[in-house]
mmCIF file with all atom_site columns, C-alpha atoms in Angstrom:
data_model
loop_
_atom_site.group_PDB
_atom_site.id
_atom_site.type_symbol
_atom_site.label_atom_id
_atom_site.label_alt_id
_atom_site.label_comp_id
_atom_site.label_asym_id
_atom_site.label_entity_id
_atom_site.label_seq_id
_atom_site.pdbx_PDB_ins_code
_atom_site.Cartn_x
_atom_site.Cartn_y
_atom_site.Cartn_z
_atom_site.occupancy
_atom_site.B_iso_or_equiv
_atom_site.pdbx_formal_charge
_atom_site.auth_seq_id
_atom_site.auth_comp_id
_atom_site.auth_asym_id
_atom_site.auth_atom_id
_atom_site.pdbx_PDB_model_num
ATOM 1   C CA . MET A 1 1   ? -15.828 12.327  -15.853 1.00 0.00 ? 1   MET A CA 1
ATOM 2   C CA . ALA A 1 2   ? -13.193 15.042  -15.700 1.00 0.00 ? 2   ALA A CA 1
ATOM 3   C CA . ASP A 1 3   ? -10.343 14.543  -18.142 1.00 0.00 ? 3   ASP A CA 1
ATOM 4   C CA . THR A 1 4   ? -7.694  15.408  -15.560 1.00 0.00 ? 4   THR A CA 1
ATOM 5   C CA . LEU A 1 5   ? -7.284  15.888  -11.855 1.00 0.00 ? 5   LEU A CA 1
ATOM 6   C CA . ASN A 1 6   ? -4.228  17.991  -11.041 1.00 0.00 ? 6   ASN A CA 1
ATOM 7   C CA . GLY A 1 7   ? -2.922  17.253  -14.551 1.00 0.00 ? 7   GLY A CA 1
ATOM 8   C CA . VAL A 1 8   ? -3.232  13.462  -14.229 1.00 0.00 ? 8   VAL A CA 1
ATOM 9   C CA . THR A 1 9   ? -5.763  11.551  -16.308 1.00 0.00 ? 9   THR A CA 1
ATOM 10  C CA . ILE A 1 10  ? -7.584  8.396   -15.277 1.00 0.00 ? 10  ILE A CA 1
ATOM 11  C CA . THR A 1 11  ? -5.828  6.724   -18.214 1.00 0.00 ? 11  THR A CA 1
ATOM 12  C CA . ASP A 1 12  ? -2.469  7.728   -16.737 1.00 0.00 ? 12  ASP A CA 1
ATOM 13  C CA . GLU A 1 13  ? -3.459  6.236   -13.387 1.00 0.00 ? 13  GLU A CA 1
ATOM 14  C CA . LEU A 1 14  ? -4.739  2.975   -14.912 1.00 0.00 ? 14  LEU A CA 1
ATOM 15  C CA . ALA A 1 15  ? -1.557  2.525   -16.931 1.00 0.00 ? 15  ALA A CA 1
ATOM 16  C CA . GLU A 1 16  ? 0.664   3.446   -13.984 1.00 0.00 ? 16  GLU A CA 1
ATOM 17  C CA . GLN A 1 17  ? -1.055  0.943   -11.695 1.00 0.00 ? 17  GLN A CA 1
ATOM 18  C CA . ILE A 1 18  ? -0.251  -2.020  -13.904 1.00 0.00 ? 18  ILE A CA 1
ATOM 19  C CA . ASP A 1 19  ? 3.065   -0.721  -15.269 1.00 0.00 ? 19  ASP A CA 1
ATOM 20  C CA . PHE A 1 20  ? 4.379   -0.091  -11.757 1.00 0.00 ? 20  PHE A CA 1
ATOM 21  C CA . HIS A 1 21  ? 3.673   -3.709  -10.880 1.00 0.00 ? 21  HIS A CA 1
ATOM 22  C CA . TRP A 1 22  ? 5.155   -4.936  -14.186 1.00 0.00 ? 22  TRP A CA 1
ATOM 23  C CA . THR A 1 23  ? 8.320   -2.809  -14.006 1.00 0.00 ? 23  THR A CA 1
ATOM 24  C CA . ARG A 1 24  ? 9.076   -2.985  -10.298 1.00 0.00 ? 24  ARG A CA 1
ATOM 25  C CA . PHE A 1 25  ? 7.836   -6.402  -9.269  1.00 0.00 ? 25  PHE A CA 1
ATOM 26  C CA . LEU A 1 26  ? 6.776   -9.024  -11.783 1.00 0.00 ? 26  LEU A CA 1
ATOM 27  C CA . ARG A 1 27  ? 9.089   -8.655  -14.786 1.00 0.00 ? 27  ARG A CA 1
ATOM 28  C CA . PRO A 1 28  ? 12.247  -8.456  -12.634 1.00 0.00 ? 28  PRO A CA 1
ATOM 29  C CA . ARG A 1 29  ? 11.054  -11.556 -10.709 1.00 0.00 ? 29  ARG A CA 1
ATOM 30  C CA . LEU A 1 30  ? 10.811  -13.483 -13.978 1.00 0.00 ? 30  LEU A CA 1
ATOM 31  C CA . GLN A 1 31  ? 14.451  -12.866 -14.947 1.00 0.00 ? 31  GLN A CA 1
ATOM 32  C CA . GLY A 1 32  ? 16.320  -16.144 -15.127 1.00 0.00 ? 32  GLY A CA 1
ATOM 33  C CA . LEU A 1 33  ? 13.185  -18.321 -15.241 1.00 0.00 ? 33  LEU A CA 1
ATOM 34  C CA . THR A 1 34  ? 14.424  -21.773 -16.229 1.00 0.00 ? 34  THR A CA 1
ATOM 35  C CA . ASP A 1 35  ? 12.651  -24.435 -18.224 1.00 0.00 ? 35  ASP A CA 1
ATOM 36  C CA . ASP A 1 36  ? 12.670  -26.668 -15.125 1.00 0.00 ? 36  ASP A CA 1
ATOM 37  C CA . GLU A 1 37  ? 10.902  -23.980 -13.070 1.00 0.00 ? 37  GLU A CA 1
ATOM 38  C CA . TYR A 1 38  ? 8.511   -23.266 -15.923 1.00 0.00 ? 38  TYR A CA 1
ATOM 39  C CA . VAL A 1 39  ? 7.017   -26.772 -15.836 1.00 0.00 ? 39  VAL A CA 1
ATOM 40  C CA . TRP A 1 40  ? 7.817   -27.717 -12.216 1.00 0.00 ? 40  TRP A CA 1
ATOM 41  C CA . GLN A 1 41  ? 4.902   -29.397 -10.441 1.00 0.00 ? 41  GLN A CA 1
ATOM 42  C CA . PRO A 1 42  ? 4.870   -28.533 -6.731  1.00 0.00 ? 42  PRO A CA 1
ATOM 43  C CA . VAL A 1 43  ? 2.097   -31.098 -6.187  1.00 0.00 ? 43  VAL A CA 1
ATOM 44  C CA . PRO A 1 44  ? 1.060   -34.148 -8.215  1.00 0.00 ? 44  PRO A CA 1
ATOM 45  C CA . ASP A 1 45  ? -1.222  -33.793 -11.238 1.00 0.00 ? 45  ASP A CA 1
ATOM 46  C CA . CYS A 1 46  ? -0.779  -30.082 -11.875 1.00 0.00 ? 46  CYS A CA 1
ATOM 47  C CA . TRP A 1 47  ? -2.296  -28.565 -14.963 1.00 0.00 ? 47  TRP A CA 1
ATOM 48  C CA . THR A 1 48  ? 0.492   -27.447 -17.261 1.00 0.00 ? 48  THR A CA 1
ATOM 49  C CA . VAL A 1 49  ? 1.686   -26.808 -20.800 1.00 0.00 ? 49  VAL A CA 1
ATOM 50  C CA . HIS A 1 50  ? 2.998   -30.085 -22.224 1.00 0.00 ? 50  HIS A CA 1
ATOM 51  C CA . PRO A 1 51  ? 6.071   -30.652 -24.453 1.00 0.00 ? 51  PRO A CA 1
ATOM 52  C CA . ASP A 1 52  ? 3.780   -31.008 -27.498 1.00 0.00 ? 52  ASP A CA 1
ATOM 53  C CA . GLY A 1 53  ? 2.316   -27.540 -26.836 1.00 0.00 ? 53  GLY A CA 1
ATOM 54  C CA . SER A 1 54  ? -1.010  -28.782 -25.500 1.00 0.00 ? 54  SER A CA 1
ATOM 55  C CA . VAL A 1 55  ? -2.416  -27.309 -22.310 1.00 0.00 ? 55  VAL A CA 1
ATOM 56  C CA . ASP A 1 56  ? -4.607  -28.842 -19.604 1.00 0.00 ? 56  ASP A CA 1
ATOM 57  C CA . PHE A 1 57  ? -8.124  -27.519 -19.149 1.00 0.00 ? 57  PHE A CA 1
ATOM 58  C CA . ALA A 1 58  ? -11.685 -28.687 -18.593 1.00 0.00 ? 58  ALA A CA 1
ATOM 59  C CA . ASP A 1 59  ? -15.052 -27.017 -18.952 1.00 0.00 ? 59  ASP A CA 1
ATOM 60  C CA . PRO A 1 60  ? -16.526 -26.963 -16.460 1.00 0.00 ? 60  PRO A CA 1
ATOM 61  C CA . GLU A 1 61  ? -13.446 -26.747 -14.295 1.00 0.00 ? 61  GLU A CA 1
ATOM 62  C CA . PRO A 1 62  ? -13.247 -29.524 -11.678 1.00 0.00 ? 62  PRO A CA 1
ATOM 63  C CA . THR A 1 63  ? -13.824 -28.729 -8.026  1.00 0.00 ? 63  THR A CA 1
ATOM 64  C CA . PRO A 1 64  ? -11.420 -28.180 -6.473  1.00 0.00 ? 64  PRO A CA 1
ATOM 65  C CA . ALA A 1 65  ? -9.547  -26.719 -9.406  1.00 0.00 ? 65  ALA A CA 1
ATOM 66  C CA . PRO A 1 66  ? -6.186  -28.394 -10.037 1.00 0.00 ? 66  PRO A CA 1
ATOM 67  C CA . PHE A 1 67  ? -3.030  -26.604 -8.970  1.00 0.00 ? 67  PHE A CA 1
ATOM 68  C CA . THR A 1 68  ? -1.193  -25.165 -11.969 1.00 0.00 ? 68  THR A CA 1
ATOM 69  C CA . THR A 1 69  ? 2.422   -24.751 -13.020 1.00 0.00 ? 69  THR A CA 1
ATOM 70  C CA . ILE A 1 70  ? 4.111   -21.484 -13.895 1.00 0.00 ? 70  ILE A CA 1
ATOM 71  C CA . ALA A 1 71  ? 3.740   -22.560 -17.535 1.00 0.00 ? 71  ALA A CA 1
ATOM 72  C CA . TRP A 1 72  ? -0.036  -22.868 -17.182 1.00 0.00 ? 72  TRP A CA 1
ATOM 73  C CA . ARG A 1 73  ? -0.372  -19.579 -15.289 1.00 0.00 ? 73  ARG A CA 1
ATOM 74  C CA . LEU A 1 74  ? 1.763   -17.696 -17.808 1.00 0.00 ? 74  LEU A CA 1
ATOM 75  C CA . ALA A 1 75  ? -0.311  -19.201 -20.631 1.00 0.00 ? 75  ALA A CA 1
ATOM 76  C CA . HIS A 1 76  ? -3.470  -17.960 -18.925 1.00 0.00 ? 76  HIS A CA 1
ATOM 77  C CA . VAL A 1 77  ? -2.050  -14.437 -18.534 1.00 0.00 ? 77  VAL A CA 1
ATOM 78  C CA . ILE A 1 78  ? -0.633  -14.343 -22.057 1.00 0.00 ? 78  ILE A CA 1
ATOM 79  C CA . VAL A 1 79  ? -3.755  -15.631 -23.810 1.00 0.00 ? 79  VAL A CA 1
ATOM 80  C CA . GLY A 1 80  ? -6.792  -15.090 -21.585 1.00 0.00 ? 80  GLY A CA 1
ATOM 81  C CA . VAL A 1 81  ? -5.803  -11.931 -19.810 1.00 0.00 ? 81  VAL A CA 1
ATOM 82  C CA . PHE A 1 82  ? -3.939  -10.094 -22.584 1.00 0.00 ? 82  PHE A CA 1
ATOM 83  C CA . ALA A 1 83  ? -3.963  -11.587 -26.122 1.00 0.00 ? 83  ALA A CA 1
ATOM 84  C CA . MET A 1 84  ? -7.712  -12.127 -26.429 1.00 0.00 ? 84  MET A CA 1
ATOM 85  C CA . ARG A 1 85  ? -8.386  -8.626  -25.078 1.00 0.00 ? 85  ARG A CA 1
ATOM 86  C CA . ASN A 1 86  ? -5.641  -7.148  -27.264 1.00 0.00 ? 86  ASN A CA 1
ATOM 87  C CA . HIS A 1 87  ? -7.421  -8.583  -30.293 1.00 0.00 ? 87  HIS A CA 1
ATOM 88  C CA . SER A 1 88  ? -10.883 -7.464  -29.207 1.00 0.00 ? 88  SER A CA 1
ATOM 89  C CA . HIS A 1 89  ? -9.967  -3.954  -28.109 1.00 0.00 ? 89  HIS A CA 1
ATOM 90  C CA . PHE A 1 90  ? -6.641  -2.927  -29.636 1.00 0.00 ? 90  PHE A CA 1
ATOM 91  C CA . GLY A 1 91  ? -6.510  -4.499  -33.104 1.00 0.00 ? 91  GLY A CA 1
ATOM 92  C CA . ALA A 1 92  ? -4.015  -7.289  -32.360 1.00 0.00 ? 92  ALA A CA 1
ATOM 93  C CA . PRO A 1 93  ? -4.229  -10.601 -34.252 1.00 0.00 ? 93  PRO A CA 1
ATOM 94  C CA . PRO A 1 94  ? -6.961  -13.071 -33.252 1.00 0.00 ? 94  PRO A CA 1
ATOM 95  C CA . ALA A 1 95  ? -6.209  -15.148 -30.163 1.00 0.00 ? 95  ALA A CA 1
ATOM 96  C CA . SER A 1 96  ? -8.035  -17.893 -28.310 1.00 0.00 ? 96  SER A CA 1
ATOM 97  C CA . TYR A 1 97  ? -7.244  -20.687 -25.899 1.00 0.00 ? 97  TYR A CA 1
ATOM 98  C CA . GLN A 1 98  ? -7.988  -23.198 -28.669 1.00 0.00 ? 98  GLN A CA 1
ATOM 99  C CA . THR A 1 99  ? -5.702  -21.698 -31.345 1.00 0.00 ? 99  THR A CA 1
ATOM 100 C CA . TRP A 1 100 ? -2.794  -20.267 -29.362 1.00 0.00 ? 100 TRP A CA 1
ATOM 101 C CA . HIS A 1 101 ? 0.702   -21.701 -29.912 1.00 0.00 ? 101 HIS A CA 1
ATOM 102 C CA . TYR A 1 102 ? 1.605   -22.313 -26.274 1.00 0.00 ? 102 TYR A CA 1
ATOM 103 C CA . ALA A 1 103 ? 5.233   -21.870 -25.301 1.00 0.00 ? 103 ALA A CA 1
ATOM 104 C CA . THR A 1 104 ? 6.953   -25.102 -24.383 1.00 0.00 ? 104 THR A CA 1
ATOM 105 C CA . ASP A 1 105 ? 9.941   -23.318 -22.836 1.00 0.00 ? 105 ASP A CA 1
ATOM 106 C CA . ALA A 1 106 ? 10.415  -20.403 -20.474 1.00 0.00 ? 106 ALA A CA 1
ATOM 107 C CA . ALA A 1 107 ? 12.204  -18.061 -22.896 1.00 0.00 ? 107 ALA A CA 1
ATOM 108 C CA . THR A 1 108 ? 9.425   -18.306 -25.481 1.00 0.00 ? 108 THR A CA 1
ATOM 109 C CA . ALA A 1 109 ? 6.755   -17.768 -22.822 1.00 0.00 ? 109 ALA A CA 1
ATOM 110 C CA . LEU A 1 110 ? 8.517   -14.646 -21.573 1.00 0.00 ? 110 LEU A CA 1
ATOM 111 C CA . ARG A 1 111 ? 8.789   -13.290 -25.133 1.00 0.00 ? 111 ARG A CA 1
ATOM 112 C CA . GLN A 1 112 ? 5.049   -13.897 -25.591 1.00 0.00 ? 112 GLN A CA 1
ATOM 113 C CA . LEU A 1 113 ? 4.319   -12.234 -22.258 1.00 0.00 ? 113 LEU A CA 1
ATOM 114 C CA . ASP A 1 114 ? 6.460   -9.209  -23.103 1.00 0.00 ? 114 ASP A CA 1
ATOM 115 C CA . GLU A 1 115 ? 4.751   -8.831  -26.484 1.00 0.00 ? 115 GLU A CA 1
ATOM 116 C CA . GLN A 1 116 ? 1.200   -9.165  -25.169 1.00 0.00 ? 116 GLN A CA 1
ATOM 117 C CA . TYR A 1 117 ? 1.866   -6.920  -22.182 1.00 0.00 ? 117 TYR A CA 1
ATOM 118 C CA . GLY A 1 118 ? 3.346   -4.299  -24.523 1.00 0.00 ? 118 GLY A CA 1
ATOM 119 C CA . ILE A 1 119 ? 0.246   -4.315  -26.728 1.00 0.00 ? 119 ILE A CA 1
ATOM 120 C CA . TRP A 1 120 ? -2.040  -4.068  -23.692 1.00 0.00 ? 120 TRP A CA 1
ATOM 121 C CA . ILE A 1 121 ? -0.207  -1.218  -21.950 1.00 0.00 ? 121 ILE A CA 1
ATOM 122 C CA . ASP A 1 122 ? 0.117   0.766   -25.193 1.00 0.00 ? 122 ASP A CA 1
ATOM 123 C CA . GLY A 1 123 ? -3.589  0.240   -25.837 1.00 0.00 ? 123 GLY A CA 1
ATOM 124 C CA . VAL A 1 124 ? -4.544  1.371   -22.344 1.00 0.00 ? 124 VAL A CA 1
ATOM 125 C CA . ARG A 1 125 ? -2.325  4.441   -22.642 1.00 0.00 ? 125 ARG A CA 1
ATOM 126 C CA . GLY A 1 126 ? -4.176  5.355   -25.840 1.00 0.00 ? 126 GLY A CA 1
ATOM 127 C CA . LEU A 1 127 ? -7.637  5.364   -24.231 1.00 0.00 ? 127 LEU A CA 1
ATOM 128 C CA . SER A 1 128 ? -9.397  8.679   -23.787 1.00 0.00 ? 128 SER A CA 1
ATOM 129 C CA . ALA A 1 129 ? -11.908 9.488   -21.057 1.00 0.00 ? 129 ALA A CA 1
ATOM 130 C CA . ASP A 1 130 ? -14.660 8.905   -23.636 1.00 0.00 ? 130 ASP A CA 1
ATOM 131 C CA . ASP A 1 131 ? -13.150 5.511   -24.526 1.00 0.00 ? 131 ASP A CA 1
ATOM 132 C CA . LEU A 1 132 ? -13.125 4.516   -20.858 1.00 0.00 ? 132 LEU A CA 1
ATOM 133 C CA . ASN A 1 133 ? -16.813 5.405   -20.533 1.00 0.00 ? 133 ASN A CA 1
ATOM 134 C CA . ARG A 1 134 ? -18.064 3.500   -23.582 1.00 0.00 ? 134 ARG A CA 1
ATOM 135 C CA . PRO A 1 135 ? -19.267 -0.114  -23.259 1.00 0.00 ? 135 PRO A CA 1
ATOM 136 C CA . CYS A 1 136 ? -16.474 -2.640  -23.760 1.00 0.00 ? 136 CYS A CA 1
ATOM 137 C CA . GLY A 1 137 ? -18.624 -4.553  -26.252 1.00 0.00 ? 137 GLY A CA 1
ATOM 138 C CA . PRO A 1 138 ? -19.655 -8.076  -27.225 1.00 0.00 ? 138 PRO A CA 1
ATOM 139 C CA . ALA A 1 139 ? -16.176 -9.606  -26.871 1.00 0.00 ? 139 ALA A CA 1
ATOM 140 C CA . GLU A 1 140 ? -16.713 -9.389  -23.106 1.00 0.00 ? 140 GLU A CA 1
ATOM 141 C CA . GLY A 1 141 ? -19.850 -11.552 -23.179 1.00 0.00 ? 141 GLY A CA 1
ATOM 142 C CA . PRO A 1 142 ? -22.159 -10.855 -20.241 1.00 0.00 ? 142 PRO A CA 1
ATOM 143 C CA . TYR A 1 143 ? -20.049 -7.801  -19.373 1.00 0.00 ? 143 TYR A CA 1
ATOM 144 C CA . ALA A 1 144 ? -20.515 -6.186  -22.805 1.00 0.00 ? 144 ALA A CA 1
ATOM 145 C CA . ASP A 1 145 ? -22.395 -3.221  -21.359 1.00 0.00 ? 145 ASP A CA 1
ATOM 146 C CA . TYR A 1 146 ? -19.789 -2.517  -18.682 1.00 0.00 ? 146 TYR A CA 1
ATOM 147 C CA . PRO A 1 147 ? -17.577 0.494   -19.399 1.00 0.00 ? 147 PRO A CA 1
ATOM 148 C CA . MET A 1 148 ? -14.079 -0.054  -20.738 1.00 0.00 ? 148 MET A CA 1
ATOM 149 C CA . LEU A 1 149 ? -12.864 1.375   -17.425 1.00 0.00 ? 149 LEU A CA 1
ATOM 150 C CA . ALA A 1 150 ? -14.268 -1.699  -15.641 1.00 0.00 ? 150 ALA A CA 1
ATOM 151 C CA . LEU A 1 151 ? -12.452 -4.013  -18.058 1.00 0.00 ? 151 LEU A CA 1
ATOM 152 C CA . VAL A 1 152 ? -9.119  -2.242  -17.606 1.00 0.00 ? 152 VAL A CA 1
ATOM 153 C CA . LEU A 1 153 ? -9.474  -2.411  -13.817 1.00 0.00 ? 153 LEU A CA 1
ATOM 154 C CA . HIS A 1 154 ? -10.381 -6.111  -14.073 1.00 0.00 ? 154 HIS A CA 1
ATOM 155 C CA . ILE A 1 155 ? -7.355  -6.875  -16.263 1.00 0.00 ? 155 ILE A CA 1
ATOM 156 C CA . ASN A 1 156 ? -5.094  -4.966  -13.872 1.00 0.00 ? 156 ASN A CA 1
ATOM 157 C CA . ARG A 1 157 ? -6.410  -7.067  -10.959 1.00 0.00 ? 157 ARG A CA 1
ATOM 158 C CA . GLU A 1 158 ? -6.077  -10.322 -12.907 1.00 0.00 ? 158 GLU A CA 1
ATOM 159 C CA . PHE A 1 159 ? -2.530  -9.545  -13.986 1.00 0.00 ? 159 PHE A CA 1
ATOM 160 C CA . ILE A 1 160 ? -1.385  -8.522  -10.512 1.00 0.00 ? 160 ILE A CA 1
ATOM 161 C CA . HIS A 1 161 ? -3.091  -11.535 -8.920  1.00 0.00 ? 161 HIS A CA 1
ATOM 162 C CA . HIS A 1 162 ? -1.647  -14.121 -11.305 1.00 0.00 ? 162 HIS A CA 1
ATOM 163 C CA . GLY A 1 163 ? 1.745   -12.436 -11.292 1.00 0.00 ? 163 GLY A CA 1
ATOM 164 C CA . ALA A 1 164 ? 1.887   -12.824 -7.517  1.00 0.00 ? 164 ALA A CA 1
ATOM 165 C CA . GLU A 1 165 ? 0.986   -16.514 -7.859  1.00 0.00 ? 165 GLU A CA 1
ATOM 166 C CA . ILE A 1 166 ? 3.792   -17.023 -10.375 1.00 0.00 ? 166 ILE A CA 1
ATOM 167 C CA . ALA A 1 167 ? 6.284   -15.286 -8.067  1.00 0.00 ? 167 ALA A CA 1
ATOM 168 C CA . CYS A 1 168 ? 5.165   -17.478 -5.168  1.00 0.00 ? 168 CYS A CA 1
ATOM 169 C CA . ILE A 1 169 ? 5.674   -20.658 -7.221  1.00 0.00 ? 169 ILE A CA 1
ATOM 170 C CA . ARG A 1 170 ? 9.191   -19.460 -8.099  1.00 0.00 ? 170 ARG A CA 1
ATOM 171 C CA . ASP A 1 171 ? 9.863   -19.019 -4.363  1.00 0.00 ? 171 ASP A CA 1
ATOM 172 C CA . LEU A 1 172 ? 8.563   -22.521 -3.645  1.00 0.00 ? 172 LEU A CA 1
ATOM 173 C CA . TYR A 1 173 ? 10.735  -23.948 -6.414  1.00 0.00 ? 173 TYR A CA 1
ATOM 174 C CA . VAL A 1 174 ? 13.902  -22.334 -5.076  1.00 0.00 ? 174 VAL A CA 1
ATOM 175 C CA . HIS A 1 175 ? 13.258  -23.299 -1.468  1.00 0.00 ? 175 HIS A CA 1
ATOM 176 C CA . THR A 1 176 ? 12.112  -26.835 -2.289  1.00 0.00 ? 176 THR A CA 1
ATOM 177 C CA . ASN A 1 177 ? 15.037  -27.591 -4.579  1.00 0.00 ? 177 ASN A CA 1
ATOM 178 C CA . ASN A 1 178 ? 17.629  -26.040 -2.230  1.00 0.00 ? 178 ASN A CA 1
ATOM 179 C CA . ARG A 1 179 ? 16.430  -28.267 0.635   1.00 0.00 ? 179 ARG A CA 1
ATOM 180 C CA . LYS A 1 180 ? 16.778  -31.431 -1.437  1.00 0.00 ? 180 LYS A CA 1
ATOM 181 C CA . GLY A 1 181 ? 20.537  -30.906 -1.675  1.00 0.00 ? 181 GLY A CA 1
ATOM 182 C CA . GLN A 1 182 ? 21.008  -30.642 2.106   1.00 0.00 ? 182 GLN A CA 1
#
């Protein structure tokens, strides 16, 4: 793999893809997230983060999978998308779904998201072409032999996908709650 194409590295492009989404779309859309929005259930029996810090999950996941709150989706992004990978690949503290201290309010969740995103994007920016070509390793289970490039692309997709879901739930919250007052 060439290190640069017209002075731009693949690492630059990978970081720009996710940082563009973060800076221009998702993080601005999360400004002003309230605690009510954070745990709002648009349909009955949503999976969520509870006031005691516990989180709903099942293995195997039921079919169809339950709808989830913004709290649950942020927890998934914070822990499963970023924190566990930050530990495995960029030297961050250990993280798992079982041991994480889930945020019970929106402000804490956003601080956790900012921190974990910061570790991820800094880690990605520090990857060389050789790093991107090496296997991502045993932390990725059956994908251990895939190149780190594949993992970074996967995390970018996951983050963008779940970020769009969170933004959509915020839209539903605003439009649902504004109608109730009419």
